[in-house]
PDB file of C-alpha atoms in Angstrom:
ATOM      1  CA  UNK A  19     113.454  88.577 111.811  1.00  0.00           C
ATOM      2  CA  UNK A  20     114.409  91.865 113.468  1.00  0.00           C
ATOM      3  CA  UNK A  21     116.492  92.831 110.440  1.00  0.00           C
ATOM      4  CA  UNK A  22     113.573  92.207 108.053  1.00  0.00           C
ATOM      5  CA  UNK A  23     111.077  94.174 110.132  1.00  0.00           C
ATOM      6  CA  UNK A  24     113.632  96.969 110.512  1.00  0.00           C
ATOM      7  CA  UNK A  25     114.132  97.042 106.739  1.00  0.00           C
ATOM      8  CA  UNK A  26     110.381  97.218 106.088  1.00  0.00           C
ATOM      9  CA  UNK A  27     109.881  99.959 108.683  1.00  0.00           C
ATOM     10  CA  UNK A  28     112.891 101.861 107.366  1.00  0.00           C
ATOM     11  CA  UNK A  29     111.410 102.016 103.870  1.00  0.00           C
ATOM     12  CA  UNK A  30     108.044 103.085 105.269  1.00  0.00           C
ATOM     13  CA  UNK A  31     109.710 105.812 107.318  1.00  0.00           C
ATOM     14  CA  UNK A  32     111.706 107.045 104.328  1.00  0.00           C
ATOM     15  CA  UNK A  33     108.487 107.125 102.302  1.00  0.00           C
ATOM     16  CA  UNK A  34     106.715 109.082 105.040  1.00  0.00           C
ATOM     17  CA  UNK A  35     109.621 111.520 105.212  1.00  0.00           C
ATOM     18  CA  UNK A  36     109.607 112.095 101.452  1.00  0.00           C
ATOM     19  CA  UNK A  37     105.830 112.561 101.370  1.00  0.00           C
ATOM     20  CA  UNK A  38     105.971 115.024 104.265  1.00  0.00           C
ATOM     21  CA  UNK A  39     109.040 116.951 103.046  1.00  0.00           C
ATOM     22  CA  UNK A  40     107.731 117.365  99.503  1.00  0.00           C
ATOM     23  CA  UNK A  41     104.048 117.751 100.505  1.00  0.00           C
ATOM     24  CA  UNK A  42     103.088 115.008  98.079  1.00  0.00           C
ATOM     25  CA  UNK A  43      99.464 113.864  97.778  1.00  0.00           C
ATOM     26  CA  UNK A  44     100.697 110.236  97.787  1.00  0.00           C
ATOM     27  CA  UNK A  45     100.736 108.417 101.147  1.00  0.00           C
ATOM     28  CA  UNK A  46     104.177 107.778 102.605  1.00  0.00           C
ATOM     29  CA  UNK A  47     103.766 103.997 102.817  1.00  0.00           C
ATOM     30  CA  UNK A  48     103.054 103.880  99.078  1.00  0.00           C
ATOM     31  CA  UNK A  49     106.280 105.762  98.365  1.00  0.00           C
ATOM     32  CA  UNK A  50     108.060 103.408 100.751  1.00  0.00           C
ATOM     33  CA  UNK A  51     106.701 100.369  98.906  1.00  0.00           C
ATOM     34  CA  UNK A  52     107.937 101.751  95.589  1.00  0.00           C
ATOM     35  CA  UNK A  53     111.368 102.343  97.104  1.00  0.00           C
ATOM     36  CA  UNK A  54     111.344  98.827  98.594  1.00  0.00           C
ATOM     37  CA  UNK A  55     110.439  97.400  95.183  1.00  0.00           C
ATOM     38  CA  UNK A  56     113.340  99.255  93.576  1.00  0.00           C
ATOM     39  CA  UNK A  57     115.637  97.968  96.327  1.00  0.00           C
ATOM     40  CA  UNK A  58     114.477  94.383  95.776  1.00  0.00           C
ATOM     41  CA  UNK A  59     115.065  94.674  92.028  1.00  0.00           C
ATOM     42  CA  UNK A  60     118.538  96.197  92.433  1.00  0.00           C
ATOM     43  CA  UNK A  61     119.832  94.141  95.383  1.00  0.00           C
ATOM     44  CA  UNK A  62     119.714  90.539  94.179  1.00  0.00           C
ATOM     45  CA  UNK A  63     120.061  88.768  97.547  1.00  0.00           C
ATOM     46  CA  UNK A  64     117.566  90.966  99.365  1.00  0.00           C
ATOM     47  CA  UNK A  65     114.547  88.950  98.265  1.00  0.00           C
ATOM     48  CA  UNK A  66     115.915  85.773  99.808  1.00  0.00           C
ATOM     49  CA  UNK A  67     116.567  87.553 103.108  1.00  0.00           C
ATOM     50  CA  UNK A  68     113.188  89.324 103.331  1.00  0.00           C
ATOM     51  CA  UNK A  69     110.900  86.589 101.976  1.00  0.00           C
ATOM     52  CA  UNK A  70     110.594  84.196 104.966  1.00  0.00           C
ATOM     53  CA  UNK A  71     109.647  86.835 107.538  1.00  0.00           C
ATOM     54  CA  UNK A  72     107.478  88.721 105.052  1.00  0.00           C
ATOM     55  CA  UNK A  73     105.494  85.557 104.345  1.00  0.00           C
ATOM     56  CA  UNK A  74     104.975  85.028 108.066  1.00  0.00           C
ATOM     57  CA  UNK A  75     103.695  88.609 108.393  1.00  0.00           C
ATOM     58  CA  UNK A  76     101.296  88.046 105.497  1.00  0.00           C
ATOM     59  CA  UNK A  77      99.815  85.037 107.303  1.00  0.00           C
ATOM     60  CA  UNK A  78      98.619  87.429 110.028  1.00  0.00           C
ATOM     61  CA  UNK A  79      97.494  90.207 107.691  1.00  0.00           C
ATOM     62  CA  UNK A  80      93.910  90.030 108.946  1.00  0.00           C
ATOM     63  CA  UNK A  81      95.050  91.490 112.286  1.00  0.00           C
ATOM     64  CA  UNK A  82      95.973  94.700 110.493  1.00  0.00           C
ATOM     65  CA  UNK A  83      92.316  95.251 109.544  1.00  0.00           C
ATOM     66  CA  UNK A  84      91.256  95.627 113.177  1.00  0.00           C
ATOM     67  CA  UNK A  85      92.288  99.318 113.416  1.00  0.00           C
ATOM     68  CA  UNK A  86      90.428 100.080 110.175  1.00  0.00           C
ATOM     69  CA  UNK A  87      87.301  98.380 111.506  1.00  0.00           C
ATOM     70  CA  UNK A  88      87.534 100.320 114.767  1.00  0.00           C
ATOM     71  CA  UNK A  89      87.951 103.556 112.785  1.00  0.00           C
ATOM     72  CA  UNK A  90      84.799 102.826 110.806  1.00  0.00           C
ATOM     73  CA  UNK A  91      82.895 102.125 114.009  1.00  0.00           C
ATOM     74  CA  UNK A  92      84.154 105.341 115.620  1.00  0.00           C
ATOM     75  CA  UNK A  93      83.115 107.374 112.563  1.00  0.00           C
ATOM     76  CA  UNK A  94      79.885 105.465 111.888  1.00  0.00           C
ATOM     77  CA  UNK A  95      77.793 108.668 111.767  1.00  0.00           C
ATOM     78  CA  UNK A  96      80.039 110.202 109.121  1.00  0.00           C
ATOM     79  CA  UNK A  97      80.032 106.989 107.088  1.00  0.00           C
ATOM     80  CA  UNK A  98      76.239 106.892 107.290  1.00  0.00           C
ATOM     81  CA  UNK A  99      76.017 110.532 106.179  1.00  0.00           C
ATOM     82  CA  UNK A 100      78.348 109.992 103.210  1.00  0.00           C
ATOM     83  CA  UNK A 101      77.352 106.464 102.219  1.00  0.00           C
ATOM     84  CA  UNK A 102      76.706 107.243  98.537  1.00  0.00           C
ATOM     85  CA  UNK A 103      80.179 108.631  97.664  1.00  0.00           C
ATOM     86  CA  UNK A 104      81.775 105.830  99.675  1.00  0.00           C
ATOM     87  CA  UNK A 105      79.721 103.179  97.875  1.00  0.00           C
ATOM     88  CA  UNK A 106      80.472 104.712  94.463  1.00  0.00           C
ATOM     89  CA  UNK A 107      84.189 104.858  95.236  1.00  0.00           C
ATOM     90  CA  UNK A 108      84.166 101.212  96.356  1.00  0.00           C
ATOM     91  CA  UNK A 109      82.318 100.031  93.248  1.00  0.00           C
ATOM     92  CA  UNK A 110      84.455 102.123  90.876  1.00  0.00           C
ATOM     93  CA  UNK A 111      87.740 101.012  92.454  1.00  0.00           C
ATOM     94  CA  UNK A 112      86.623  97.369  92.351  1.00  0.00           C
ATOM     95  CA  UNK A 113      85.732  97.610  88.664  1.00  0.00           C
ATOM     96  CA  UNK A 114      89.025  99.330  87.838  1.00  0.00           C
ATOM     97  CA  UNK A 115      90.982  96.737  89.860  1.00  0.00           C
ATOM     98  CA  UNK A 116      89.296  93.848  88.060  1.00  0.00           C
ATOM     99  CA  UNK A 117      89.856  95.465  84.657  1.00  0.00           C
ATOM    100  CA  UNK A 118      93.536  96.173  85.320  1.00  0.00           C
ATOM    101  CA  UNK A 119      94.080  92.673  86.682  1.00  0.00           C
ATOM    102  CA  UNK A 120      92.419  91.165  83.609  1.00  0.00           C
ATOM    103  CA  UNK A 121      94.551  93.312  81.300  1.00  0.00           C
ATOM    104  CA  UNK A 122      97.769  92.325  83.113  1.00  0.00           C
ATOM    105  CA  UNK A 123      96.866  88.617  83.076  1.00  0.00           C
ATOM    106  CA  UNK A 124      95.996  88.797  79.385  1.00  0.00           C
ATOM    107  CA  UNK A 125      99.281  90.599  78.608  1.00  0.00           C
ATOM    108  CA  UNK A 126     101.303  88.065  80.603  1.00  0.00           C
ATOM    109  CA  UNK A 127      99.635  85.098  78.914  1.00  0.00           C
ATOM    110  CA  UNK A 128     100.865  86.217  75.481  1.00  0.00           C
TER     111      UNK A 128
END
């Protein structure tokens, strides 16, 4: 378990370091996830080692939304002042996500 969590945090840290060092507009955890994906594709046995603990972490994923909810409550005035751009971004990203998911499912069914 410690090894899996260390591996996940290592890739996140590497992603953060790359994003900071290169001043990239992409968040570090996203870069870390891409690097982790590449690692899982290249290292054949890595999936079997990371899967059990990763699945246990996913069972408790809802706990990770607590800080986001607190952040929204702390910045409630700003959210209220900028509700229209936030709502438009949420609707647009939802539509794009549904469209991309439909396209991927359709492509995989062929």
